[in-house]
Amino acid sequence: MITRLLLNRDYARFWLSQVLTSVASKSMTMVFPLLATLSFAATPFEVGVVTAAQYVPVLVVTLFVGVWLDRRPRRPTLLFTDVAGGLVLLVVPVLGGLDEFHLGVLYAVAFGFGSLVAIAEVCAQAYLPSLVGESDLLPAIGRLEAVFTLVVVAAPGLGGLLMNWLGGPGAVLTGAVCYLIAALVLMTVTRREPPVPAPAAGEGTFGRIAAGARFLLTVPVLRTLIGQAALFNFFEQAMLTLYTVYAASVVGVTPALLGLTVTLGAVGSMLGAVAAEQAERRWGFKRVVVGSMAIASTAPVLIPLATRPTALTVTVWSVSFVLYGFGLTVYNVFSTSTRQRLTPERLRGRVAATTRLVAYGPLSAGTLLGGGLGSLFGARTGLWIAVALLAAAFLHFVRSMGRTHLPDLLPGPRPAVQGASGPADR
């Protein structure tokens, strides 16, 4: 499988373009707030508006993007978002050079850029199956998932370094260049997409949105997987919010060590992407998704056990995040590949959009839950509650999977004689 993917030039080019845009977009999550703070002495509320402007489009445009993508080929839309993303980012250095850059422009750039990112991420999920065969779908998703997880962890820090080295306009210019190079790389993909089915007669936009949501919610295994993703993300964000407060304010580790423990989760993610491919060949689907979610949901229990700023504490926390990243990546790879296998071509855009909305929607609410638990019970007790809620969500998932019928085309264990060897699914 590895050899086939390496020889698939179209997939390799798509993969590279996704790496470039992911690094650029996730770097901007740090660059934009820093720009507001350092260039305009923005208040905390104004910085919050800049940050929110990047994420609000996920809730506003995602479902409509799914309808749009199911009416036309996905590659031209992906090319448009790459070029437009680069041009939107170029507004910052250009207006900065003309001394016309102000906070209102930054709000507009953050919202416009966030809208393009929301479109592109849905589009990429819908486009991928047209580049690889079904036998290569799981490893193809695994390689993307591993890179995305690494980028989510590392790119914000890269954004801070770019701000330090190049200044605000220079950092944004770097992101713009990445987007434009990504567009050039994507233009070299030659494989044609399958024909786009004509929409049903008399079916309006909201009817088409409902069709995608209905498919996701009426296929039992997809409903179970996305339901667990939403619950996990909700309680995960509460846990991560409290972890930062607990580690820095209660235990007293340095910001550098705190960041190191979280960053090591990317190591677990890389291992998880490799393990997912092996797991498909050796174990049944239910064992893999339940086992991987068990690891991701219970690994954080190690965090509140440590109470002193020692080397052992940092080690224990690092192990926790490696296990967490490993389990979550395996689950995400299987969840995403399952959705791609089961979803008809005509619905892929809408189902990807609905999945993203359902899974991303609880993130901000989970952050508020974490803050509320910390205010009411203190950081450590609140952290224990969040960890317990993660475990309770997992037990609910085990029960749900036990009652869920699996379609025949899902991966299962293969006989030895055959030589068989992604703030959950977002």
XYZ file of C-alpha atoms in Angstrom:
426
model
C 0.000 0.000 0.000
C 2.823 2.369 0.856
C 4.440 1.729 -2.523
C 1.194 2.303 -4.414
C 0.604 5.589 -2.621
C 4.162 6.757 -3.252
C 3.768 5.947 -6.941
C 0.408 7.721 -7.132
C 1.682 11.109 -8.223
C -1.733 12.735 -8.099
C -2.217 11.717 -4.452
C 1.330 12.853 -3.608
C 0.672 16.270 -5.149
C -2.666 16.590 -3.378
C -0.963 15.577 -0.109
C 1.752 18.216 -0.559
C -0.785 20.945 -1.338
C -2.724 20.006 1.797
C 0.433 20.162 3.915
C 1.240 23.658 2.623
C -2.236 25.071 3.206
C -2.546 23.386 6.608
C 0.745 24.838 7.834
C -0.269 28.282 6.608
C -3.823 28.238 7.969
C -2.921 26.880 11.406
C -0.032 29.345 11.686
C -2.490 32.177 11.169
C -4.406 31.097 14.303
C -1.409 32.462 16.224
C -0.368 35.248 13.852
C -3.720 37.065 13.674
C -4.200 37.437 17.477
C -0.565 38.489 17.864
C -1.016 41.049 15.103
C -4.022 42.485 16.922
C -2.112 42.639 20.198
C 1.240 43.928 18.989
C 0.218 46.165 16.100
C -3.006 47.677 17.486
C -2.732 47.174 21.276
C -6.084 45.387 21.021
C -8.105 44.687 24.149
C -8.715 41.046 25.175
C -12.233 41.343 23.737
C -10.902 42.579 20.398
C -8.363 39.756 20.293
C -11.226 37.362 20.998
C -13.172 38.793 18.054
C -10.178 38.248 15.759
C -9.878 34.643 16.920
C -13.604 33.974 16.668
C -13.712 35.457 13.158
C -11.559 32.566 11.960
C -13.894 29.894 13.376
C -17.395 31.338 12.986
C -17.472 30.478 9.263
C -17.429 26.768 10.156
C -20.897 27.210 11.657
C -22.119 29.670 9.013
C -21.044 28.239 5.644
C -20.241 24.556 6.152
C -23.632 23.007 5.285
C -24.089 25.228 2.222
C -20.583 24.277 1.068
C -21.602 20.622 1.121
C -24.508 21.333 -1.232
C -22.238 23.346 -3.531
C -19.632 20.565 -3.704
C -22.167 17.884 -4.585
C -23.207 19.851 -7.667
C -19.790 20.195 -9.309
C -16.234 18.781 -9.428
C -14.265 19.390 -6.201
C -10.800 20.127 -7.610
C -11.717 23.508 -9.174
C -13.249 24.601 -5.862
C -10.116 23.523 -4.008
C -7.982 25.458 -6.488
C -10.164 28.518 -5.994
C -9.802 28.396 -2.206
C -6.010 28.083 -2.491
C -5.672 31.060 -4.828
C -8.259 33.151 -2.982
C -6.678 32.281 0.378
C -3.319 33.515 -0.836
C -4.821 36.738 -2.207
C -6.783 37.430 0.997
C -3.608 37.043 3.061
C -1.731 39.355 0.682
C -4.084 42.151 1.760
C -2.198 42.442 5.072
C 1.346 43.109 3.762
C 0.049 45.252 0.876
C -2.064 47.542 3.086
C 0.667 47.475 5.714
C 3.103 48.815 3.146
C 0.611 51.542 2.215
C 0.046 52.376 5.898
C -3.661 51.582 5.471
C -3.786 48.508 7.693
C -6.051 48.773 10.756
C -7.992 46.503 13.118
C -11.153 46.544 11.007
C -9.170 45.177 8.054
C -7.791 42.413 10.263
C -11.344 41.429 11.284
C -12.345 41.207 7.631
C -9.235 39.269 6.609
C -9.664 36.794 9.485
C -13.314 36.156 8.580
C -12.669 35.899 4.831
C -9.699 33.620 5.319
C -11.600 31.489 7.849
C -14.445 31.096 5.359
C -12.058 29.849 2.680
C -10.444 27.416 5.127
C -13.870 26.049 6.089
C -14.731 25.489 2.412
C -11.366 23.916 1.611
C -11.389 21.439 4.492
C -14.789 20.073 3.505
C -13.779 20.022 -0.156
C -10.547 18.105 0.519
C -12.439 15.338 2.327
C -14.910 14.993 -0.544
C -12.148 15.088 -3.194
C -9.724 12.524 -1.735
C -11.633 9.316 -2.703
C -11.405 10.239 -6.380
C -7.589 10.088 -6.208
C -7.054 6.629 -4.676
C -8.619 3.194 -4.951
C -10.701 1.824 -2.102
C -7.887 -0.516 -1.023
C -5.616 2.505 -0.501
C -8.224 4.751 1.090
C -7.396 3.988 4.731
C -3.599 4.502 4.446
C -4.189 7.617 2.317
C -6.387 9.094 5.042
C -3.891 7.948 7.684
C -1.048 9.884 6.092
C -3.163 13.017 5.882
C -4.449 12.593 9.450
C -0.927 12.206 10.851
C 0.267 15.353 9.101
C -2.825 17.348 10.092
C -2.404 16.396 13.745
C 1.261 17.364 13.662
C 0.419 20.669 11.979
C -2.346 21.506 14.478
C 0.167 21.088 17.293
C 3.246 22.641 15.704
C 2.000 25.327 13.292
C 0.747 27.864 15.886
C 4.228 27.850 17.402
C 5.669 28.328 13.925
C 3.372 31.321 13.524
C 4.847 32.851 16.672
C 8.377 32.283 15.374
C 7.513 33.881 12.032
C 6.143 36.908 13.867
C 9.405 37.163 15.774
C 11.613 36.764 12.710
C 9.653 38.581 10.006
C 7.134 40.786 11.811
C 3.378 40.629 11.295
C 3.164 41.486 7.566
C 6.106 39.184 6.804
C 4.524 36.271 8.654
C 1.234 36.722 6.772
C 3.110 37.065 3.476
C 4.749 33.692 4.147
C 1.295 32.150 4.576
C 0.134 33.729 1.322
C 3.114 32.285 -0.554
C 2.365 28.813 0.853
C -1.208 29.046 -0.416
C -0.196 30.145 -3.889
C 2.431 27.402 -4.151
C -0.201 24.896 -3.013
C -2.437 26.053 -5.874
C 0.381 25.535 -8.380
C 1.020 22.028 -7.025
C -2.680 21.134 -7.150
C -2.886 22.318 -10.754
C -0.529 19.486 -11.733
C -3.015 16.803 -10.612
C -4.221 15.109 -13.782
C -6.690 12.445 -12.642
C -10.273 13.260 -13.588
C -13.061 13.134 -11.063
C -16.108 10.932 -11.692
C -19.109 12.637 -13.348
C -21.244 14.721 -10.997
C -24.776 13.290 -10.663
C -27.596 15.678 -11.494
C -29.607 16.851 -8.443
C -33.096 15.467 -7.976
C -35.772 17.506 -9.702
C -37.443 20.047 -7.435
C -34.947 19.549 -4.607
C -33.990 22.904 -3.081
C -30.894 23.880 -1.130
C -32.327 23.082 2.281
C -33.716 19.805 0.984
C -30.266 18.840 -0.245
C -28.716 19.802 3.105
C -31.325 17.655 4.856
C -30.539 14.718 2.541
C -26.886 14.737 3.590
C -27.740 14.991 7.274
C -30.401 12.304 6.942
C -27.944 9.878 5.353
C -25.382 10.448 8.112
C -27.954 9.993 10.863
C -29.745 6.982 9.403
C -26.673 4.799 8.761
C -26.191 3.242 12.221
C -22.393 2.986 12.260
C -21.930 6.551 10.977
C -24.421 7.899 13.511
C -22.579 6.121 16.321
C -19.142 7.327 15.193
C -20.123 10.971 14.736
C -22.070 10.980 18.002
C -18.967 9.809 19.856
C -16.841 12.388 18.033
C -19.143 15.194 19.214
C -19.163 13.950 22.819
C -15.415 13.364 22.854
C -14.632 16.802 21.435
C -16.934 18.470 23.963
C -15.319 16.876 27.007
C -11.834 16.913 25.466
C -11.945 20.704 25.164
C -13.012 20.989 28.797
C -10.075 18.787 29.777
C -7.540 20.678 27.650
C -8.737 24.050 28.949
C -8.326 22.916 32.547
C -5.014 21.202 31.808
C -3.442 24.507 30.822
C -4.667 26.201 33.992
C -3.761 23.267 36.232
C -0.277 22.764 34.787
C 0.724 26.422 34.755
C -1.060 27.855 37.805
C -1.415 24.934 40.207
C 1.501 22.609 39.504
C 3.734 25.406 38.260
C 5.498 23.949 35.221
C 7.006 26.399 32.758
C 5.132 27.286 29.561
C 7.893 25.613 27.526
C 7.499 22.294 29.343
C 3.715 22.554 29.163
C 3.929 23.060 25.413
C 6.361 20.151 25.105
C 3.947 17.711 26.738
C 1.163 18.630 24.300
C 3.490 18.627 21.295
C 4.551 15.057 22.046
C 0.966 14.069 21.281
C 1.999 14.488 17.631
C 4.452 11.600 18.096
C 1.552 9.418 19.176
C -0.399 10.601 16.146
C 2.350 9.572 13.744
C 2.503 6.142 15.377
C -1.284 5.909 15.268
C -1.385 6.570 11.529
C 0.993 3.653 10.934
C -0.822 1.400 13.409
C -4.194 2.077 11.771
C -3.070 0.431 8.559
C -1.809 -2.625 10.434
C -4.956 -2.780 12.547
C -7.150 -3.014 9.458
C -5.331 -6.178 8.481
C -5.329 -7.928 11.847
C -8.395 -7.017 13.906
C -12.082 -6.449 13.395
C -13.537 -2.972 12.954
C -15.277 -2.849 16.335
C -12.164 -3.904 18.215
C -10.100 -1.193 16.553
C -12.480 1.732 17.027
C -13.438 0.740 20.580
C -9.833 0.036 21.565
C -8.488 3.257 20.065
C -11.224 5.329 21.687
C -10.507 3.585 24.993
C -6.877 4.736 24.800
C -7.772 8.307 23.817
C -10.479 8.606 26.487
C -8.558 7.135 29.437
C -5.008 8.423 28.827
C -5.823 11.877 30.342
C -6.459 10.222 33.743
C -2.679 10.426 34.252
C -2.739 14.240 34.213
C -4.386 15.125 37.562
C -2.389 12.393 39.343
C 0.727 14.582 39.233
C 0.868 17.496 41.662
C 4.504 18.686 41.701
C 6.697 20.338 39.001
C 9.183 17.478 38.660
C 10.756 15.590 35.786
C 8.490 12.645 36.625
C 5.418 14.867 36.248
C 6.509 16.058 32.797
C 7.260 12.466 31.803
C 3.865 11.203 32.972
C 2.051 14.002 31.176
C 4.060 13.387 28.013
C 3.166 9.689 28.077
C -0.472 10.669 28.549
C -0.471 12.875 25.448
C 1.429 10.323 23.336
C -1.207 7.691 24.178
C -3.987 10.227 23.640
C -2.633 11.216 20.210
C -2.150 7.578 19.236
C -5.664 6.482 20.130
C -7.362 9.526 18.655
C -5.531 9.260 15.335
C -6.395 5.565 14.907
C -10.037 6.367 15.659
C -10.087 9.318 13.256
C -8.517 7.320 10.426
C -11.071 4.520 10.763
C -13.988 6.889 11.267
C -13.102 8.983 8.216
C -12.375 6.008 5.961
C -15.631 4.342 7.037
C -17.611 7.434 6.136
C -15.856 7.660 2.766
C -16.531 3.989 2.006
C -20.207 4.127 2.872
C -21.155 7.515 1.433
C -22.370 7.633 -2.186
C -20.424 9.959 -4.457
C -23.446 12.240 -4.894
C -23.609 12.880 -1.120
C -19.937 13.104 -0.160
C -19.763 16.891 0.055
C -22.913 17.211 2.159
C -22.018 14.333 4.473
C -18.492 15.706 5.002
C -19.986 19.123 5.766
C -22.528 17.746 8.245
C -19.826 15.678 9.936
C -17.601 18.702 10.315
C -20.417 20.802 11.739
C -21.522 18.163 14.255
C -17.965 17.382 15.360
C -16.660 20.973 15.477
C -19.782 22.513 16.987
C -19.115 21.345 20.591
C -15.554 22.697 20.737
C -16.363 26.197 21.961
C -19.003 24.878 24.356
C -16.453 22.433 25.777
C -14.077 25.296 26.457
C -16.809 27.085 28.385
C -17.550 23.886 30.321
C -13.914 23.631 31.334
C -13.860 27.225 32.501
C -17.069 26.714 34.463
C -15.809 23.544 36.156
C -12.567 25.282 37.101
C -14.417 28.275 38.555
C -16.825 26.132 40.570
C -14.532 23.363 41.837
C -10.966 24.494 41.274
C -8.586 23.446 38.511
C -7.648 19.977 39.805
C -11.145 18.869 40.839
C -12.573 20.308 37.630
C -9.938 18.386 35.683
C -10.925 15.151 37.431
C -14.560 15.812 36.509
C -13.671 16.442 32.859
C -11.593 13.250 32.754
C -14.472 11.309 34.320
C -16.879 12.712 31.725
C -14.550 11.576 28.942
C -14.563 8.080 30.430
C -18.365 8.114 30.787
C -18.716 9.124 27.129
C -16.504 6.170 26.207
C -18.684 3.739 28.176
C -21.711 5.077 26.301
C -19.808 4.511 23.050
C -19.042 0.888 23.990
C -22.720 0.271 24.622
C -23.710 1.953 21.353
C -21.170 0.003 19.288
C -22.418 -3.226 20.843
C -25.861 -2.543 19.369
C -24.649 -1.184 16.015
C -24.908 -3.300 12.863
C -21.835 -3.084 10.643
C -22.085 -3.190 6.833
C -20.174 -5.998 5.137
C -17.730 -3.700 3.381
C -16.129 -2.487 6.621
C -12.651 -3.895 7.354
C -12.402 -7.015 9.423
C -9.733 -9.564 10.354
C -8.214 -11.368 7.425
C -6.877 -14.962 7.366
C -3.142 -15.302 7.869
C -2.826 -17.326 4.654
C -3.564 -14.153 2.723
C -0.433 -12.518 4.093
C -2.526 -9.792 5.747
C -0.709 -7.572 7.774
C -7.606 14.109 12.558
C -9.678 20.936 18.449
C -12.245 12.728 17.142
C -13.307 12.747 13.476
C -13.288 16.433 12.580
